[in-house]
Amino acid sequence: MASSSPDLLFGLRNNFHIGAYQAAINNSDVPNLSTDEAIERDSLVYRSYIALGSYQLVIDEVDSSAPTALQAVKLLAIYLSGNKESAISSLWEWLSDAAIGNNPVLRLVAGIIYMHEQDYNEALKHTNAGGTMELLALNVQIYIKMHRSDYAEKQLKLMQQIDEDHTLTQLANAWFNLAVGGSKIQEAYLIYQDFSEKYQTTGMILNGKAVCCMHMGRFDEAETLLLEALNKDAKDAETLANLVVCSLHVGKSASRYLSHLKLTHPDHVLIKRVSSAEDSFDRAVQSIA
């Protein structure tokens, strides 16, 4: 029998999932939470700070007496702040501890970190068992990264069986549709359009719509959406990367966006690809000379 008690964290969780991180933080003072709900609330708030780039705040505020879920979130902040080796070493140690190794937030953080490392097989070791909607959604992302849309679809179907209307299920559906392409692109666009009508318009939603538009050849519309996203966060990596691609297609200079991306996110995959191409070109020129 389903519980009739209200989901006190629905709004906070939803804001986080659609990328409304400051709104999640600002509206996190939810009364009458159980201990487990308070831990989830704090976890979402700290993850929102991480998404906004405030790694040090999380590192400073989460002490050694905090619950495992918050320690895991702190580990993600340590990793993203640049101290990768230390974070991965601690992660490996915690995952090997029988008492805490199966904590769903720790497994989620493991999946996120190993996905950043592009070690997808290692990520799946910790996420593949699922257990939460976030873990299932992360599995969809990992399988898409591995170009295994067949496995991504299986994870998506599991999410749909649990809650077809869940924000993460809808997001995962949009990711899957973008990965499959073709006629599915329009379906992905409609999901993001529905989000923009129901919720606060965020950079994540605008980027989703813009990528759909680019796939459909509507680059002028995509550029308008991306510039709106840039007004919300001038340092957002995906907005800058998508503007680079979009600008090239509409015949405009992408150098300013590329320079900004290189300055703020030097490890972004687009920057790495550009650097690699430049190195290859320089070597080719030298060999001719």
JSON list of C-alpha atoms in Angstrom, two decimals, residues 25-252:
[
{"chain": "A", "resi": 25, "resn": "ILE", "atom": "CA", "xyz": [19.25, 26.42, -1.65]},
{"chain": "A", "resi": 26, "resn": "ASN", "atom": "CA", "xyz": [16.91, 29.34, -0.98]},
{"chain": "A", "resi": 27, "resn": "ASN", "atom": "CA", "xyz": [13.89, 27.09, -0.35]},
{"chain": "A", "resi": 28, "resn": "SER", "atom": "CA", "xyz": [15.61, 24.38, 1.68]},
{"chain": "A", "resi": 29, "resn": "ASP", "atom": "CA", "xyz": [14.24, 25.37, 5.08]},
{"chain": "A", "resi": 30, "resn": "VAL", "atom": "CA", "xyz": [11.63, 22.60, 5.17]},
{"chain": "A", "resi": 31, "resn": "PRO", "atom": "CA", "xyz": [10.03, 21.92, 8.60]},
{"chain": "A", "resi": 32, "resn": "ASN", "atom": "CA", "xyz": [9.10, 18.61, 10.23]},
{"chain": "A", "resi": 33, "resn": "LEU", "atom": "CA", "xyz": [11.64, 16.43, 8.44]},
{"chain": "A", "resi": 34, "resn": "SER", "atom": "CA", "xyz": [12.64, 13.01, 9.71]},
{"chain": "A", "resi": 35, "resn": "THR", "atom": "CA", "xyz": [16.34, 12.29, 10.27]},
{"chain": "A", "resi": 36, "resn": "ASP", "atom": "CA", "xyz": [16.66, 10.58, 6.88]},
{"chain": "A", "resi": 37, "resn": "GLU", "atom": "CA", "xyz": [14.81, 13.41, 5.14]},
{"chain": "A", "resi": 38, "resn": "ALA", "atom": "CA", "xyz": [17.07, 16.01, 6.81]},
{"chain": "A", "resi": 39, "resn": "ILE", "atom": "CA", "xyz": [20.13, 14.14, 5.51]},
{"chain": "A", "resi": 40, "resn": "GLU", "atom": "CA", "xyz": [18.66, 14.06, 2.00]},
{"chain": "A", "resi": 41, "resn": "ARG", "atom": "CA", "xyz": [17.82, 17.78, 2.28]},
{"chain": "A", "resi": 42, "resn": "ASP", "atom": "CA", "xyz": [21.38, 18.64, 3.33]},
{"chain": "A", "resi": 43, "resn": "SER", "atom": "CA", "xyz": [22.80, 16.40, 0.61]},
{"chain": "A", "resi": 44, "resn": "LEU", "atom": "CA", "xyz": [20.76, 18.20, -2.07]},
{"chain": "A", "resi": 45, "resn": "VAL", "atom": "CA", "xyz": [21.70, 21.62, -0.72]},
{"chain": "A", "resi": 46, "resn": "TYR", "atom": "CA", "xyz": [25.41, 20.82, -0.70]},
{"chain": "A", "resi": 47, "resn": "ARG", "atom": "CA", "xyz": [25.18, 19.29, -4.17]},
{"chain": "A", "resi": 48, "resn": "SER", "atom": "CA", "xyz": [23.50, 22.51, -5.31]},
{"chain": "A", "resi": 49, "resn": "TYR", "atom": "CA", "xyz": [26.44, 24.50, -3.94]},
{"chain": "A", "resi": 50, "resn": "ILE", "atom": "CA", "xyz": [28.79, 22.15, -5.80]},
{"chain": "A", "resi": 51, "resn": "ALA", "atom": "CA", "xyz": [26.83, 22.69, -9.03]},
{"chain": "A", "resi": 52, "resn": "LEU", "atom": "CA", "xyz": [27.31, 26.45, -8.51]},
{"chain": "A", "resi": 53, "resn": "GLY", "atom": "CA", "xyz": [31.06, 25.93, -8.07]},
{"chain": "A", "resi": 54, "resn": "SER", "atom": "CA", "xyz": [31.16, 26.59, -4.32]},
{"chain": "A", "resi": 55, "resn": "TYR", "atom": "CA", "xyz": [33.34, 23.57, -3.56]},
{"chain": "A", "resi": 56, "resn": "GLN", "atom": "CA", "xyz": [35.19, 25.08, -0.61]},
{"chain": "A", "resi": 57, "resn": "LEU", "atom": "CA", "xyz": [31.99, 25.91, 1.25]},
{"chain": "A", "resi": 58, "resn": "VAL", "atom": "CA", "xyz": [31.02, 22.22, 1.19]},
{"chain": "A", "resi": 59, "resn": "ILE", "atom": "CA", "xyz": [34.52, 21.09, 2.14]},
{"chain": "A", "resi": 60, "resn": "ASP", "atom": "CA", "xyz": [34.56, 23.52, 5.08]},
{"chain": "A", "resi": 61, "resn": "GLU", "atom": "CA", "xyz": [31.06, 22.81, 6.39]},
{"chain": "A", "resi": 62, "resn": "VAL", "atom": "CA", "xyz": [30.92, 19.00, 6.25]},
{"chain": "A", "resi": 63, "resn": "ASP", "atom": "CA", "xyz": [33.02, 17.68, 9.14]},
{"chain": "A", "resi": 64, "resn": "SER", "atom": "CA", "xyz": [34.14, 14.14, 9.98]},
{"chain": "A", "resi": 65, "resn": "SER", "atom": "CA", "xyz": [31.10, 13.52, 12.20]},
{"chain": "A", "resi": 66, "resn": "ALA", "atom": "CA", "xyz": [28.62, 14.06, 9.34]},
{"chain": "A", "resi": 67, "resn": "PRO", "atom": "CA", "xyz": [26.54, 11.13, 7.98]},
{"chain": "A", "resi": 68, "resn": "THR", "atom": "CA", "xyz": [27.99, 9.01, 5.17]},
{"chain": "A", "resi": 69, "resn": "ALA", "atom": "CA", "xyz": [25.81, 10.67, 2.52]},
{"chain": "A", "resi": 70, "resn": "LEU", "atom": "CA", "xyz": [27.21, 14.12, 3.34]},
{"chain": "A", "resi": 71, "resn": "GLN", "atom": "CA", "xyz": [30.77, 12.78, 3.56]},
{"chain": "A", "resi": 72, "resn": "ALA", "atom": "CA", "xyz": [30.25, 11.39, 0.04]},
{"chain": "A", "resi": 73, "resn": "VAL", "atom": "CA", "xyz": [29.06, 14.77, -1.23]},
{"chain": "A", "resi": 74, "resn": "LYS", "atom": "CA", "xyz": [32.11, 16.40, 0.37]},
{"chain": "A", "resi": 75, "resn": "LEU", "atom": "CA", "xyz": [34.28, 13.88, -1.50]},
{"chain": "A", "resi": 76, "resn": "LEU", "atom": "CA", "xyz": [32.70, 15.03, -4.76]},
{"chain": "A", "resi": 77, "resn": "ALA", "atom": "CA", "xyz": [33.53, 18.65, -3.86]},
{"chain": "A", "resi": 78, "resn": "ILE", "atom": "CA", "xyz": [37.14, 17.65, -3.12]},
{"chain": "A", "resi": 79, "resn": "TYR", "atom": "CA", "xyz": [37.37, 15.86, -6.47]},
{"chain": "A", "resi": 80, "resn": "LEU", "atom": "CA", "xyz": [35.88, 18.72, -8.49]},
{"chain": "A", "resi": 81, "resn": "SER", "atom": "CA", "xyz": [38.04, 21.29, -6.68]},
{"chain": "A", "resi": 82, "resn": "GLY", "atom": "CA", "xyz": [41.05, 19.61, -8.29]},
{"chain": "A", "resi": 83, "resn": "ASN", "atom": "CA", "xyz": [42.27, 17.25, -5.57]},
{"chain": "A", "resi": 84, "resn": "LYS", "atom": "CA", "xyz": [41.39, 14.22, -7.68]},
{"chain": "A", "resi": 85, "resn": "GLU", "atom": "CA", "xyz": [43.92, 11.66, -6.47]},
{"chain": "A", "resi": 86, "resn": "SER", "atom": "CA", "xyz": [43.04, 12.18, -2.81]},
{"chain": "A", "resi": 87, "resn": "ALA", "atom": "CA", "xyz": [39.31, 11.98, -3.54]},
{"chain": "A", "resi": 88, "resn": "ILE", "atom": "CA", "xyz": [39.59, 8.77, -5.58]},
{"chain": "A", "resi": 89, "resn": "SER", "atom": "CA", "xyz": [41.81, 7.19, -2.93]},
{"chain": "A", "resi": 90, "resn": "SER", "atom": "CA", "xyz": [39.26, 7.96, -0.19]},
{"chain": "A", "resi": 91, "resn": "LEU", "atom": "CA", "xyz": [36.42, 6.84, -2.43]},
{"chain": "A", "resi": 92, "resn": "TRP", "atom": "CA", "xyz": [38.07, 3.47, -3.03]},
{"chain": "A", "resi": 93, "resn": "GLU", "atom": "CA", "xyz": [38.61, 3.01, 0.71]},
{"chain": "A", "resi": 94, "resn": "TRP", "atom": "CA", "xyz": [35.00, 3.87, 1.59]},
{"chain": "A", "resi": 95, "resn": "LEU", "atom": "CA", "xyz": [33.51, 1.66, -1.12]},
{"chain": "A", "resi": 96, "resn": "SER", "atom": "CA", "xyz": [35.53, -1.25, 0.29]},
{"chain": "A", "resi": 97, "resn": "ASP", "atom": "CA", "xyz": [34.06, -0.70, 3.77]},
{"chain": "A", "resi": 98, "resn": "ALA", "atom": "CA", "xyz": [31.18, -3.15, 4.28]},
{"chain": "A", "resi": 99, "resn": "ALA", "atom": "CA", "xyz": [29.47, -0.81, 6.75]},
{"chain": "A", "resi": 100, "resn": "ILE", "atom": "CA", "xyz": [29.06, 2.13, 4.34]},
{"chain": "A", "resi": 101, "resn": "GLY", "atom": "CA", "xyz": [30.04, 0.86, 0.88]},
{"chain": "A", "resi": 102, "resn": "ASN", "atom": "CA", "xyz": [26.44, 0.30, -0.23]},
{"chain": "A", "resi": 103, "resn": "ASN", "atom": "CA", "xyz": [25.19, 3.76, 0.78]},
{"chain": "A", "resi": 104, "resn": "PRO", "atom": "CA", "xyz": [23.22, 5.00, -2.27]},
{"chain": "A", "resi": 105, "resn": "VAL", "atom": "CA", "xyz": [24.67, 8.53, -2.18]},
{"chain": "A", "resi": 106, "resn": "LEU", "atom": "CA", "xyz": [28.21, 7.14, -1.93]},
{"chain": "A", "resi": 107, "resn": "ARG", "atom": "CA", "xyz": [27.50, 4.86, -4.92]},
{"chain": "A", "resi": 108, "resn": "LEU", "atom": "CA", "xyz": [26.02, 7.82, -6.81]},
{"chain": "A", "resi": 109, "resn": "VAL", "atom": "CA", "xyz": [29.11, 9.95, -6.12]},
{"chain": "A", "resi": 110, "resn": "ALA", "atom": "CA", "xyz": [31.31, 7.03, -7.20]},
{"chain": "A", "resi": 111, "resn": "GLY", "atom": "CA", "xyz": [29.40, 6.85, -10.47]},
{"chain": "A", "resi": 112, "resn": "ILE", "atom": "CA", "xyz": [29.71, 10.61, -11.03]},
{"chain": "A", "resi": 113, "resn": "ILE", "atom": "CA", "xyz": [33.45, 10.66, -10.27]},
{"chain": "A", "resi": 114, "resn": "TYR", "atom": "CA", "xyz": [34.27, 7.64, -12.43]},
{"chain": "A", "resi": 115, "resn": "MET", "atom": "CA", "xyz": [32.13, 9.08, -15.24]},
{"chain": "A", "resi": 116, "resn": "HIS", "atom": "CA", "xyz": [34.24, 12.25, -15.03]},
{"chain": "A", "resi": 117, "resn": "GLU", "atom": "CA", "xyz": [37.28, 9.99, -15.26]},
{"chain": "A", "resi": 118, "resn": "GLN", "atom": "CA", "xyz": [35.68, 8.36, -18.34]},
{"chain": "A", "resi": 119, "resn": "ASP", "atom": "CA", "xyz": [36.05, 4.99, -16.60]},
{"chain": "A", "resi": 120, "resn": "TYR", "atom": "CA", "xyz": [32.52, 3.88, -17.40]},
{"chain": "A", "resi": 121, "resn": "ASN", "atom": "CA", "xyz": [32.98, 0.23, -16.46]},
{"chain": "A", "resi": 122, "resn": "GLU", "atom": "CA", "xyz": [34.16, 1.21, -12.98]},
{"chain": "A", "resi": 123, "resn": "ALA", "atom": "CA", "xyz": [31.26, 3.65, -12.66]},
{"chain": "A", "resi": 124, "resn": "LEU", "atom": "CA", "xyz": [28.77, 0.90, -13.49]},
{"chain": "A", "resi": 125, "resn": "LYS", "atom": "CA", "xyz": [30.21, -1.39, -10.83]},
{"chain": "A", "resi": 126, "resn": "HIS", "atom": "CA", "xyz": [28.76, 0.99, -8.25]},
{"chain": "A", "resi": 127, "resn": "THR", "atom": "CA", "xyz": [25.63, 2.26, -9.99]},
{"chain": "A", "resi": 128, "resn": "ASN", "atom": "CA", "xyz": [24.32, -0.70, -11.98]},
{"chain": "A", "resi": 129, "resn": "ALA", "atom": "CA", "xyz": [22.39, -2.26, -9.08]},
{"chain": "A", "resi": 130, "resn": "GLY", "atom": "CA", "xyz": [20.21, 0.88, -9.00]},
{"chain": "A", "resi": 131, "resn": "GLY", "atom": "CA", "xyz": [18.08, 1.36, -5.93]},
{"chain": "A", "resi": 132, "resn": "THR", "atom": "CA", "xyz": [17.17, 5.04, -6.44]},
{"chain": "A", "resi": 133, "resn": "MET", "atom": "CA", "xyz": [15.86, 7.08, -9.35]},
{"chain": "A", "resi": 134, "resn": "GLU", "atom": "CA", "xyz": [19.09, 9.06, -9.39]},
{"chain": "A", "resi": 135, "resn": "LEU", "atom": "CA", "xyz": [21.18, 5.91, -9.76]},
{"chain": "A", "resi": 136, "resn": "LEU", "atom": "CA", "xyz": [18.97, 4.69, -12.61]},
{"chain": "A", "resi": 137, "resn": "ALA", "atom": "CA", "xyz": [19.18, 8.10, -14.31]},
{"chain": "A", "resi": 138, "resn": "LEU", "atom": "CA", "xyz": [22.97, 8.06, -13.96]},
{"chain": "A", "resi": 139, "resn": "ASN", "atom": "CA", "xyz": [23.01, 4.60, -15.55]},
{"chain": "A", "resi": 140, "resn": "VAL", "atom": "CA", "xyz": [21.14, 6.04, -18.54]},
{"chain": "A", "resi": 141, "resn": "GLN", "atom": "CA", "xyz": [23.81, 8.75, -18.86]},
{"chain": "A", "resi": 142, "resn": "ILE", "atom": "CA", "xyz": [26.69, 6.28, -18.54]},
{"chain": "A", "resi": 143, "resn": "TYR", "atom": "CA", "xyz": [25.29, 3.92, -21.18]},
{"chain": "A", "resi": 144, "resn": "ILE", "atom": "CA", "xyz": [24.71, 6.85, -23.54]},
{"chain": "A", "resi": 145, "resn": "LYS", "atom": "CA", "xyz": [28.36, 7.87, -23.02]},
{"chain": "A", "resi": 146, "resn": "MET", "atom": "CA", "xyz": [29.31, 4.28, -23.91]},
{"chain": "A", "resi": 147, "resn": "HIS", "atom": "CA", "xyz": [27.17, 4.48, -27.08]},
{"chain": "A", "resi": 148, "resn": "ARG", "atom": "CA", "xyz": [24.98, 1.67, -25.75]},
{"chain": "A", "resi": 149, "resn": "SER", "atom": "CA", "xyz": [21.52, 3.11, -26.26]},
{"chain": "A", "resi": 150, "resn": "ASP", "atom": "CA", "xyz": [20.08, -0.42, -25.98]},
{"chain": "A", "resi": 151, "resn": "TYR", "atom": "CA", "xyz": [21.19, -0.68, -22.36]},
{"chain": "A", "resi": 152, "resn": "ALA", "atom": "CA", "xyz": [20.20, 2.96, -21.71]},
{"chain": "A", "resi": 153, "resn": "GLU", "atom": "CA", "xyz": [16.69, 2.12, -22.92]},
{"chain": "A", "resi": 154, "resn": "LYS", "atom": "CA", "xyz": [16.45, -0.78, -20.44]},
{"chain": "A", "resi": 155, "resn": "GLN", "atom": "CA", "xyz": [17.32, 1.56, -17.57]},
{"chain": "A", "resi": 156, "resn": "LEU", "atom": "CA", "xyz": [14.82, 4.13, -18.83]},
{"chain": "A", "resi": 157, "resn": "LYS", "atom": "CA", "xyz": [12.07, 1.48, -18.92]},
{"chain": "A", "resi": 158, "resn": "LEU", "atom": "CA", "xyz": [12.83, 0.61, -15.29]},
{"chain": "A", "resi": 159, "resn": "MET", "atom": "CA", "xyz": [12.39, 4.28, -14.39]},
{"chain": "A", "resi": 160, "resn": "GLN", "atom": "CA", "xyz": [9.13, 4.46, -16.33]},
{"chain": "A", "resi": 161, "resn": "GLN", "atom": "CA", "xyz": [7.81, 1.41, -14.47]},
{"chain": "A", "resi": 162, "resn": "ILE", "atom": "CA", "xyz": [8.58, 3.09, -11.13]},
{"chain": "A", "resi": 163, "resn": "ASP", "atom": "CA", "xyz": [7.26, 6.59, -11.97]},
{"chain": "A", "resi": 164, "resn": "GLU", "atom": "CA", "xyz": [6.71, 7.63, -15.57]},
{"chain": "A", "resi": 165, "resn": "ASP", "atom": "CA", "xyz": [5.99, 11.25, -14.59]},
{"chain": "A", "resi": 166, "resn": "HIS", "atom": "CA", "xyz": [9.06, 11.70, -12.36]},
{"chain": "A", "resi": 167, "resn": "THR", "atom": "CA", "xyz": [11.23, 14.64, -13.42]},
{"chain": "A", "resi": 168, "resn": "LEU", "atom": "CA", "xyz": [14.27, 12.37, -13.70]},
{"chain": "A", "resi": 169, "resn": "THR", "atom": "CA", "xyz": [12.34, 9.88, -15.83]},
{"chain": "A", "resi": 170, "resn": "GLN", "atom": "CA", "xyz": [11.35, 12.67, -18.20]},
{"chain": "A", "resi": 171, "resn": "LEU", "atom": "CA", "xyz": [14.91, 13.99, -18.31]},
{"chain": "A", "resi": 172, "resn": "ALA", "atom": "CA", "xyz": [16.31, 10.52, -18.95]},
{"chain": "A", "resi": 173, "resn": "ASN", "atom": "CA", "xyz": [13.75, 10.10, -21.73]},
{"chain": "A", "resi": 174, "resn": "ALA", "atom": "CA", "xyz": [14.97, 13.34, -23.33]},
{"chain": "A", "resi": 175, "resn": "TRP", "atom": "CA", "xyz": [18.63, 12.24, -23.07]},
{"chain": "A", "resi": 176, "resn": "PHE", "atom": "CA", "xyz": [17.77, 8.90, -24.64]},
{"chain": "A", "resi": 177, "resn": "ASN", "atom": "CA", "xyz": [15.78, 10.51, -27.46]},
{"chain": "A", "resi": 178, "resn": "LEU", "atom": "CA", "xyz": [18.71, 12.85, -28.22]},
{"chain": "A", "resi": 179, "resn": "ALA", "atom": "CA", "xyz": [21.09, 9.89, -28.29]},
{"chain": "A", "resi": 180, "resn": "VAL", "atom": "CA", "xyz": [18.85, 7.93, -30.67]},
{"chain": "A", "resi": 181, "resn": "GLY", "atom": "CA", "xyz": [18.25, 10.94, -32.91]},
{"chain": "A", "resi": 182, "resn": "GLY", "atom": "CA", "xyz": [16.01, 11.09, -35.95]},
{"chain": "A", "resi": 183, "resn": "SER", "atom": "CA", "xyz": [12.32, 11.56, -35.20]},
{"chain": "A", "resi": 184, "resn": "LYS", "atom": "CA", "xyz": [13.07, 11.20, -31.46]},
{"chain": "A", "resi": 185, "resn": "ILE", "atom": "CA", "xyz": [14.64, 14.68, -31.40]},
{"chain": "A", "resi": 186, "resn": "GLN", "atom": "CA", "xyz": [11.22, 16.33, -31.62]},
{"chain": "A", "resi": 187, "resn": "GLU", "atom": "CA", "xyz": [10.04, 14.23, -28.66]},
{"chain": "A", "resi": 188, "resn": "ALA", "atom": "CA", "xyz": [13.05, 15.37, -26.63]},
{"chain": "A", "resi": 189, "resn": "TYR", "atom": "CA", "xyz": [12.32, 19.00, -27.52]},
{"chain": "A", "resi": 190, "resn": "LEU", "atom": "CA", "xyz": [8.72, 18.65, -26.33]},
{"chain": "A", "resi": 191, "resn": "ILE", "atom": "CA", "xyz": [9.91, 17.31, -22.96]},
{"chain": "A", "resi": 192, "resn": "TYR", "atom": "CA", "xyz": [12.16, 20.35, -22.44]},
{"chain": "A", "resi": 193, "resn": "GLN", "atom": "CA", "xyz": [9.38, 22.63, -23.70]},
{"chain": "A", "resi": 194, "resn": "ASP", "atom": "CA", "xyz": [7.00, 21.11, -21.15]},
{"chain": "A", "resi": 195, "resn": "PHE", "atom": "CA", "xyz": [9.58, 21.73, -18.40]},
{"chain": "A", "resi": 196, "resn": "SER", "atom": "CA", "xyz": [10.00, 25.37, -19.44]},
{"chain": "A", "resi": 197, "resn": "GLU", "atom": "CA", "xyz": [6.22, 25.85, -19.17]},
{"chain": "A", "resi": 198, "resn": "LYS", "atom": "CA", "xyz": [5.81, 24.04, -15.83]},
{"chain": "A", "resi": 199, "resn": "TYR", "atom": "CA", "xyz": [8.91, 25.13, -13.94]},
{"chain": "A", "resi": 200, "resn": "GLN", "atom": "CA", "xyz": [11.44, 27.91, -13.58]},
{"chain": "A", "resi": 201, "resn": "THR", "atom": "CA", "xyz": [13.44, 28.21, -16.82]},
{"chain": "A", "resi": 202, "resn": "THR", "atom": "CA", "xyz": [17.01, 27.17, -16.07]},
{"chain": "A", "resi": 203, "resn": "GLY", "atom": "CA", "xyz": [20.25, 26.95, -18.01]},
{"chain": "A", "resi": 204, "resn": "MET", "atom": "CA", "xyz": [19.85, 23.17, -18.09]},
{"chain": "A", "resi": 205, "resn": "ILE", "atom": "CA", "xyz": [16.40, 23.37, -19.70]},
{"chain": "A", "resi": 206, "resn": "LEU", "atom": "CA", "xyz": [17.51, 26.06, -22.17]},
{"chain": "A", "resi": 207, "resn": "ASN", "atom": "CA", "xyz": [20.56, 24.02, -23.17]},
{"chain": "A", "resi": 208, "resn": "GLY", "atom": "CA", "xyz": [18.38, 20.95, -23.64]},
{"chain": "A", "resi": 209, "resn": "LYS", "atom": "CA", "xyz": [16.03, 22.82, -25.96]},
{"chain": "A", "resi": 210, "resn": "ALA", "atom": "CA", "xyz": [18.97, 24.40, -27.80]},
{"chain": "A", "resi": 211, "resn": "VAL", "atom": "CA", "xyz": [20.66, 21.06, -28.46]},
{"chain": "A", "resi": 212, "resn": "CYS", "atom": "CA", "xyz": [17.38, 19.71, -29.84]},
{"chain": "A", "resi": 213, "resn": "CYS", "atom": "CA", "xyz": [17.11, 22.77, -32.11]},
{"chain": "A", "resi": 214, "resn": "MET", "atom": "CA", "xyz": [20.67, 22.27, -33.37]},
{"chain": "A", "resi": 215, "resn": "HIS", "atom": "CA", "xyz": [19.91, 18.64, -34.19]},
{"chain": "A", "resi": 216, "resn": "MET", "atom": "CA", "xyz": [16.88, 19.83, -36.17]},
{"chain": "A", "resi": 217, "resn": "GLY", "atom": "CA", "xyz": [18.93, 22.46, -38.01]},
{"chain": "A", "resi": 218, "resn": "ARG", "atom": "CA", "xyz": [17.27, 25.40, -36.24]},
{"chain": "A", "resi": 219, "resn": "PHE", "atom": "CA", "xyz": [20.50, 27.14, -35.29]},
{"chain": "A", "resi": 220, "resn": "ASP", "atom": "CA", "xyz": [19.12, 30.69, -35.01]},
{"chain": "A", "resi": 221, "resn": "GLU", "atom": "CA", "xyz": [16.56, 29.50, -32.46]},
{"chain": "A", "resi": 222, "resn": "ALA", "atom": "CA", "xyz": [19.26, 27.54, -30.65]},
{"chain": "A", "resi": 223, "resn": "GLU", "atom": "CA", "xyz": [21.48, 30.64, -30.46]},
{"chain": "A", "resi": 224, "resn": "THR", "atom": "CA", "xyz": [18.64, 32.68, -28.91]},
{"chain": "A", "resi": 225, "resn": "LEU", "atom": "CA", "xyz": [18.08, 30.00, -26.26]},
{"chain": "A", "resi": 226, "resn": "LEU", "atom": "CA", "xyz": [21.80, 29.72, -25.49]},
{"chain": "A", "resi": 227, "resn": "LEU", "atom": "CA", "xyz": [22.23, 33.48, -25.13]},
{"chain": "A", "resi": 228, "resn": "GLU", "atom": "CA", "xyz": [19.34, 33.43, -22.65]},
{"chain": "A", "resi": 229, "resn": "ALA", "atom": "CA", "xyz": [21.15, 30.65, -20.78]},
{"chain": "A", "resi": 230, "resn": "LEU", "atom": "CA", "xyz": [24.37, 32.68, -20.85]},
{"chain": "A", "resi": 231, "resn": "ASN", "atom": "CA", "xyz": [22.53, 35.58, -19.18]},
{"chain": "A", "resi": 232, "resn": "LYS", "atom": "CA", "xyz": [21.66, 33.23, -16.32]},
{"chain": "A", "resi": 233, "resn": "ASP", "atom": "CA", "xyz": [25.22, 31.92, -15.88]},
{"chain": "A", "resi": 234, "resn": "ALA", "atom": "CA", "xyz": [28.05, 33.41, -17.92]},
{"chain": "A", "resi": 235, "resn": "LYS", "atom": "CA", "xyz": [30.47, 30.67, -16.84]},
{"chain": "A", "resi": 236, "resn": "ASP", "atom": "CA", "xyz": [28.34, 27.59, -17.52]},
{"chain": "A", "resi": 237, "resn": "ALA", "atom": "CA", "xyz": [30.50, 25.10, -19.42]},
{"chain": "A", "resi": 238, "resn": "GLU", "atom": "CA", "xyz": [27.75, 23.48, -21.48]},
{"chain": "A", "resi": 239, "resn": "THR", "atom": "CA", "xyz": [26.27, 26.83, -22.52]},
{"chain": "A", "resi": 240, "resn": "LEU", "atom": "CA", "xyz": [29.68, 28.07, -23.70]},
{"chain": "A", "resi": 241, "resn": "ALA", "atom": "CA", "xyz": [30.47, 24.80, -25.50]},
{"chain": "A", "resi": 242, "resn": "ASN", "atom": "CA", "xyz": [27.08, 24.76, -27.22]},
{"chain": "A", "resi": 243, "resn": "LEU", "atom": "CA", "xyz": [27.52, 28.41, -28.25]},
{"chain": "A", "resi": 244, "resn": "VAL", "atom": "CA", "xyz": [30.87, 27.53, -29.86]},
{"chain": "A", "resi": 245, "resn": "VAL", "atom": "CA", "xyz": [29.20, 24.86, -31.97]},
{"chain": "A", "resi": 246, "resn": "CYS", "atom": "CA", "xyz": [26.13, 26.95, -32.72]},
{"chain": "A", "resi": 247, "resn": "SER", "atom": "CA", "xyz": [28.16, 30.03, -33.70]},
{"chain": "A", "resi": 248, "resn": "LEU", "atom": "CA", "xyz": [30.14, 28.03, -36.24]},
{"chain": "A", "resi": 249, "resn": "HIS", "atom": "CA", "xyz": [26.91, 26.85, -37.86]},
{"chain": "A", "resi": 250, "resn": "VAL", "atom": "CA", "xyz": [25.41, 30.35, -38.12]},
{"chain": "A", "resi": 251, "resn": "GLY", "atom": "CA", "xyz": [28.65, 31.74, -39.55]},
{"chain": "A", "resi": 252, "resn": "LYS", "atom": "CA", "xyz": [29.69, 33.80, -36.53]}
]
